[in-house]
PDB file of C-alpha atoms in Angstrom:
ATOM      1  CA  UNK A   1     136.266  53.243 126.665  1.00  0.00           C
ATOM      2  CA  UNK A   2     135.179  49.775 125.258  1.00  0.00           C
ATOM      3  CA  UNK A   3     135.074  48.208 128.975  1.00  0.00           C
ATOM      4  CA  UNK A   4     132.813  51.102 129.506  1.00  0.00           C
ATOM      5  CA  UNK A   5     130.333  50.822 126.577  1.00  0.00           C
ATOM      6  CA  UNK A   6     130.163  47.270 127.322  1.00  0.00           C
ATOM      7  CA  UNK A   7     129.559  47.562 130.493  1.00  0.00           C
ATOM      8  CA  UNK A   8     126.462  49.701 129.742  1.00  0.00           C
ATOM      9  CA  UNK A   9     125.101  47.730 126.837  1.00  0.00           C
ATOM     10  CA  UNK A  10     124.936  44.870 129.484  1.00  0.00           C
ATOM     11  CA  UNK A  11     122.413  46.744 131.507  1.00  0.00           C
ATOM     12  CA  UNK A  12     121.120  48.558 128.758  1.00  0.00           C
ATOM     13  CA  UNK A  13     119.785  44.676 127.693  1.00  0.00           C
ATOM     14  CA  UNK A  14     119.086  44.244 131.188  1.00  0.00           C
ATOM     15  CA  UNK A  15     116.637  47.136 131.762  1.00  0.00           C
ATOM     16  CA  UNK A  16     115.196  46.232 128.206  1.00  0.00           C
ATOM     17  CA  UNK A  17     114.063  43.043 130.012  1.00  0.00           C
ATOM     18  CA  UNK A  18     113.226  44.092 133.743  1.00  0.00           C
ATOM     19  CA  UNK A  19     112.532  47.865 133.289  1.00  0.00           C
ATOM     20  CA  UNK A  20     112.930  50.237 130.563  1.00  0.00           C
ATOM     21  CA  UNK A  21     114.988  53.022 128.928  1.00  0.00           C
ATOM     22  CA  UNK A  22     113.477  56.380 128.703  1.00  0.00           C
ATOM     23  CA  UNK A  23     114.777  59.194 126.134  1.00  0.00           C
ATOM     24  CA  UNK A  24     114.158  62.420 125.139  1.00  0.00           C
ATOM     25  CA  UNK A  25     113.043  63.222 121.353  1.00  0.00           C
ATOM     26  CA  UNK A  26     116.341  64.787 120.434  1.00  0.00           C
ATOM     27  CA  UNK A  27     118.376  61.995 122.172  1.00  0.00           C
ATOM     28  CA  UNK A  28     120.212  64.615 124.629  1.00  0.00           C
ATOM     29  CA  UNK A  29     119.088  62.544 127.526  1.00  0.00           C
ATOM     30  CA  UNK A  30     118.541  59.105 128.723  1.00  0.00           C
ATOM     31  CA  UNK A  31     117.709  57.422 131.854  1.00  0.00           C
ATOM     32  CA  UNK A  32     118.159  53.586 132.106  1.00  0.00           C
ATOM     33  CA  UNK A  33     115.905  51.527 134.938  1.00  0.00           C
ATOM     34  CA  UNK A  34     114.650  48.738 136.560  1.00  0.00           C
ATOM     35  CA  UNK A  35     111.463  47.990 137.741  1.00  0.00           C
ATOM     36  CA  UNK A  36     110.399  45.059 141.076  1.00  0.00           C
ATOM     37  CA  UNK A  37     111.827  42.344 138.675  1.00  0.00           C
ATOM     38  CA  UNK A  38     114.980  43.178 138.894  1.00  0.00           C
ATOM     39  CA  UNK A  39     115.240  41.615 142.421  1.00  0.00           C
ATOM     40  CA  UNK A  40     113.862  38.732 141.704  1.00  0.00           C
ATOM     41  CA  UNK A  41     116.515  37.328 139.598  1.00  0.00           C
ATOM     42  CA  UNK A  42     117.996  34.029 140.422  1.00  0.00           C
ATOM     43  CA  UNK A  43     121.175  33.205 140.618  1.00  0.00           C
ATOM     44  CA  UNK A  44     121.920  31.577 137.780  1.00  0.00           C
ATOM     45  CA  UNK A  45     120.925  35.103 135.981  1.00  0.00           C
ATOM     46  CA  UNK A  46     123.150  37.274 138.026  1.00  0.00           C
ATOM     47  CA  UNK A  47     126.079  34.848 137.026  1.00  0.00           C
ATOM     48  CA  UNK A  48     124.883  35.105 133.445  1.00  0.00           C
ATOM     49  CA  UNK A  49     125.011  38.822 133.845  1.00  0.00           C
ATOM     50  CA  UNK A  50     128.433  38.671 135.610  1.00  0.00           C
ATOM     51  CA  UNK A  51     129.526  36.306 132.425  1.00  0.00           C
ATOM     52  CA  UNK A  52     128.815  38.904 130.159  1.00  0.00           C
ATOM     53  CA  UNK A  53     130.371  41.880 132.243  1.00  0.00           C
ATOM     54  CA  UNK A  54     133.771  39.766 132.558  1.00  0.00           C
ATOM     55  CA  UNK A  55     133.332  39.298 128.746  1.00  0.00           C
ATOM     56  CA  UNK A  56     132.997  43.492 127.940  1.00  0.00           C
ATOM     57  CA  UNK A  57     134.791  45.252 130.411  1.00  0.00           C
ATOM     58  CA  UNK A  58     137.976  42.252 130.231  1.00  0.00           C
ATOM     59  CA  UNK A  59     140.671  43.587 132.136  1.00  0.00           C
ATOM     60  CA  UNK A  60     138.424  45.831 134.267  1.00  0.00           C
ATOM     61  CA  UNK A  61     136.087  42.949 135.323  1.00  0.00           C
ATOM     62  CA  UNK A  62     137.553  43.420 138.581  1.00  0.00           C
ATOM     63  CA  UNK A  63     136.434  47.028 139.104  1.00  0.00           C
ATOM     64  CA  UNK A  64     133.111  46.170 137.721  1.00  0.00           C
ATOM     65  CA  UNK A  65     132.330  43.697 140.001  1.00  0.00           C
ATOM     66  CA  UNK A  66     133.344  45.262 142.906  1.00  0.00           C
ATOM     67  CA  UNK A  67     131.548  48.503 142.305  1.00  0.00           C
ATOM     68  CA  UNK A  68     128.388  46.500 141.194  1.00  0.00           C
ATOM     69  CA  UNK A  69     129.061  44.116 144.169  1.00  0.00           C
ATOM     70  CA  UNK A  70     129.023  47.322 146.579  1.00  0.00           C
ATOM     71  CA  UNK A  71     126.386  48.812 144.966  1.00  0.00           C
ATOM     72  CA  UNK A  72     124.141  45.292 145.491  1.00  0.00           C
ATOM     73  CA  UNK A  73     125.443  45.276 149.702  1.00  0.00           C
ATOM     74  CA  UNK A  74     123.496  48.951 150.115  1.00  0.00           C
ATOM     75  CA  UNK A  75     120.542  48.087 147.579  1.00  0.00           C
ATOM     76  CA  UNK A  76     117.333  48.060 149.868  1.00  0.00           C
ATOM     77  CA  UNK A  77     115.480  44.477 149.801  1.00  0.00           C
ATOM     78  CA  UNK A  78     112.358  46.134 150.289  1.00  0.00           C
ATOM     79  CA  UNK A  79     109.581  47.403 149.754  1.00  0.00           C
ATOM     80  CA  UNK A  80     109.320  46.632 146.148  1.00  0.00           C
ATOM     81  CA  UNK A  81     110.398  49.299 144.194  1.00  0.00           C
ATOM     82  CA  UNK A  82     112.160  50.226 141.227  1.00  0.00           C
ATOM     83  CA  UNK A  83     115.590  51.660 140.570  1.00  0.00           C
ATOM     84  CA  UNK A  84     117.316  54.174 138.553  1.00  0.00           C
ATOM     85  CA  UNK A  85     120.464  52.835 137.272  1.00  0.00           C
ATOM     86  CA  UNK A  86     121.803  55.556 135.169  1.00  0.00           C
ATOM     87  CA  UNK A  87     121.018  58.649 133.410  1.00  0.00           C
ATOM     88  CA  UNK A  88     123.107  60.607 130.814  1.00  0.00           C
ATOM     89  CA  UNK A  89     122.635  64.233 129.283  1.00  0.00           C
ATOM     90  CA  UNK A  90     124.902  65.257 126.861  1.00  0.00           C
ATOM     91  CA  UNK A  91     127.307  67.465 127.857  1.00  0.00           C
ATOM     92  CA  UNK A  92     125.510  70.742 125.585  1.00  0.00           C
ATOM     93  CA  UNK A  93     122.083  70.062 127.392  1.00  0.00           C
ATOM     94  CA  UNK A  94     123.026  70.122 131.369  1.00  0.00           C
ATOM     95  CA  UNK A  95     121.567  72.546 133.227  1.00  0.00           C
ATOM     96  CA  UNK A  96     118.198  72.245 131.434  1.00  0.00           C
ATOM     97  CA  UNK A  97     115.059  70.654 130.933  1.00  0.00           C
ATOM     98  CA  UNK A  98     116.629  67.334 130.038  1.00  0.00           C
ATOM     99  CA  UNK A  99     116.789  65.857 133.379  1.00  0.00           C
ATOM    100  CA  UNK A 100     113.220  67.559 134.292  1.00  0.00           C
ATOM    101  CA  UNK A 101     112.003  65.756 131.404  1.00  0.00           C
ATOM    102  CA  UNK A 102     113.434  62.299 132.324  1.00  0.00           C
ATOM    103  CA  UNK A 103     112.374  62.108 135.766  1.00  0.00           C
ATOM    104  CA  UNK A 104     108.679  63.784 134.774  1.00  0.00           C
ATOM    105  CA  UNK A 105     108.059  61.083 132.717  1.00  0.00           C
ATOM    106  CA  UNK A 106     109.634  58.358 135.429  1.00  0.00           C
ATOM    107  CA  UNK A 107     107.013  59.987 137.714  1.00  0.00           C
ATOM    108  CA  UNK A 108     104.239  59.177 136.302  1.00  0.00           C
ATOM    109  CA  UNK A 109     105.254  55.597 135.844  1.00  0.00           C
ATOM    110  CA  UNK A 110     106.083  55.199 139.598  1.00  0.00           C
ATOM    111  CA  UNK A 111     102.745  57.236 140.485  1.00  0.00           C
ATOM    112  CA  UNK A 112     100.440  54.910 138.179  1.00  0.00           C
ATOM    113  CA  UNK A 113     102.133  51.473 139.535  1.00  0.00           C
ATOM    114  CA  UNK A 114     101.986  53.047 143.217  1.00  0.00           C
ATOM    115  CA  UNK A 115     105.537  51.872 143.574  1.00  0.00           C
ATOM    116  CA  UNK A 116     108.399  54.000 145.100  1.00  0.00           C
ATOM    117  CA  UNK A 117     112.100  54.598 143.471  1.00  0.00           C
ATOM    118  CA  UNK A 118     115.488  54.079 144.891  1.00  0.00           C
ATOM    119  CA  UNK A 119     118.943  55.455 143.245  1.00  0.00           C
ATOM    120  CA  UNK A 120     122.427  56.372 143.941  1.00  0.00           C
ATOM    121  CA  UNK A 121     124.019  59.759 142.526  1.00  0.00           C
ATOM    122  CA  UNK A 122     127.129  60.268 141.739  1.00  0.00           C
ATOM    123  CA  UNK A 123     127.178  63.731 142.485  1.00  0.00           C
ATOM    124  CA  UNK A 124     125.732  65.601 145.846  1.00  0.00           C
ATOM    125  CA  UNK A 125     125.027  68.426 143.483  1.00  0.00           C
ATOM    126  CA  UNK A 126     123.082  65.776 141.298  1.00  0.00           C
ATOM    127  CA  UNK A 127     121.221  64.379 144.447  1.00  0.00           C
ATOM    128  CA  UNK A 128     120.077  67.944 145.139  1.00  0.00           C
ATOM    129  CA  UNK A 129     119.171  68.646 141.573  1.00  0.00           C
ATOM    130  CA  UNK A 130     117.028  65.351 141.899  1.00  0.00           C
ATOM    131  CA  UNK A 131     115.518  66.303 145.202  1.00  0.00           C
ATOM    132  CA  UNK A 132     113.123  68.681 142.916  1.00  0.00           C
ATOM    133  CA  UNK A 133     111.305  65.772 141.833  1.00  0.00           C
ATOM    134  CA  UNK A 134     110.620  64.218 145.038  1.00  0.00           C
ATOM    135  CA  UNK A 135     113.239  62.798 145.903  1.00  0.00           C
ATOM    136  CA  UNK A 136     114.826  62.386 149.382  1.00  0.00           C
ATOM    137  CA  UNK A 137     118.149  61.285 150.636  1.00  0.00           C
ATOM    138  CA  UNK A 138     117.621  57.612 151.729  1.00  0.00           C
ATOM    139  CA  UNK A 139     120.981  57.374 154.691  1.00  0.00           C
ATOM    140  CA  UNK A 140     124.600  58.369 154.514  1.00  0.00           C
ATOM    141  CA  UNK A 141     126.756  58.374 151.049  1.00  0.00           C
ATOM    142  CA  UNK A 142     127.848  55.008 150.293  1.00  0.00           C
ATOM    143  CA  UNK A 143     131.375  54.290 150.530  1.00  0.00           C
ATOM    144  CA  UNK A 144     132.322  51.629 147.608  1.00  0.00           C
ATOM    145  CA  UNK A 145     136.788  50.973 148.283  1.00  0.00           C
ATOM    146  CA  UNK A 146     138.100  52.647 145.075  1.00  0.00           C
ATOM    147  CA  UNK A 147     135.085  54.808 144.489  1.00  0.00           C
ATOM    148  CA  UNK A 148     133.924  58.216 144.905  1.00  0.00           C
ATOM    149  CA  UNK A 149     130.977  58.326 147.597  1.00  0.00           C
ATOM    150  CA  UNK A 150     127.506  57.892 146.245  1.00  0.00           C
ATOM    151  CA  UNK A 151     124.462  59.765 147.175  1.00  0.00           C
ATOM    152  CA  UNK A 152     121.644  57.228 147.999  1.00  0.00           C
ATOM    153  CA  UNK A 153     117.623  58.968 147.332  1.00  0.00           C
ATOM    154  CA  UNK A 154     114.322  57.745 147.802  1.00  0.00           C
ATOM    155  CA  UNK A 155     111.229  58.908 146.109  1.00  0.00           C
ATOM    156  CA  UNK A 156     107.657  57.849 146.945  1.00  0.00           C
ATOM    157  CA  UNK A 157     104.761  57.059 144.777  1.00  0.00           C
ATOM    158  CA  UNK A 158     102.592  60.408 145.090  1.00  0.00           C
TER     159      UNK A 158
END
C-alpha cells in the first residue's frame, strides 16, 4: 500500500505542475491529468520522475517502471492533447453522478482549449461508461507483460 500511495503522490505533483487535479465537493471523486506539457518534458525530468518512483514504490520500482514504460510505448505523440491519468470514486459513490461530474467539468476544459483527450481504462466496462462523454475507443487494448489489458479512448474537442 505505501509503494502505491507513493506512486500516486508522484503524479499527483506531476499533474499539479503540467495539468491539474479535478474533485468533486464531497471528495467522492477525483480525476488526475495532464495537459500538452506533459510531452514536452526532457529527459533529465523523466529521470527525475523515475528517481522519485524508485524512491516510493522501493521494491516494486520494477513493476512501476515497466507498466509506466508500456504505458509511454502506446502514448500517441500527436496531435497535442491532454491525458487522463487516473480517476478514483470511492467505492459508496460508483454508479453515480461522480464520474459524470468529473468528466463534465474535463469537457469543458478540453472544449475551451480546442484540444482533444487521450486515456487508457482499466476496465472495458469503464471504457463504455466513458464513451457517454464522447469518448471513442482509440485501437486495440494494450497489452502491458504482467498487466491486465487496457482500454485505450479518444475524445475530441467539441
Amino acid at each position: 500500500m505505501k509503494a502505491l500511495l507513493g506512486f500516486f503522490r508522484v503524479y499527483v505533483d506531476l499533474a499539479q505542475k503540467f495539468g491539474g487535479i479535478l474533485v468533486t465537493e464531497n471528495n467522492s471523486g477525483a480525476l488526475v491529468y495532464f495537459g500538452p506539457e506533459l510531452m514536452k518534458m526532457t529527459a533529465d525530468d523523466n529521470a527525475q520522475i523515475y528517481s522519485q518512483l524508485r524512491q516510493e514504490c522501493g521494491k516494486d520500482y520494477m513493476a512501476v517502471s515497466a507498466l509506466m514504460n508500456g504505458l509511454d510505448d502506446y502514448h500517441p505523440r500527436t496531435p497535442s492533447h491532454y491525458y487522463v491519468f487516473a480517476v478514483a470514486v470511492s467505492r459508496l459513490c460508483r454508479g453515480g453522478e461522480i464520474v459524470a461530474k468529473l468528466f463534465s467539468h474535463l469537457n469543458i476544459i478540453l472544449d475551451k482549449e480546442k484540444l482533444p483527450c487521450y486515456a487508457e481504462c482499466t476496465t472495458y466496462s469503464t471504457r463504455t461508461l466513458v464513451r457517454r462523454f464522447g469518448y471513442r475507443d482509440a485501437g486495440a487494448p494494450l497489452i502491458i507483460e504482467g498487466f491486465p489489458e487496457l482500454y485505450p479512448i479518444w475524445r475530441e474537442p467539441q
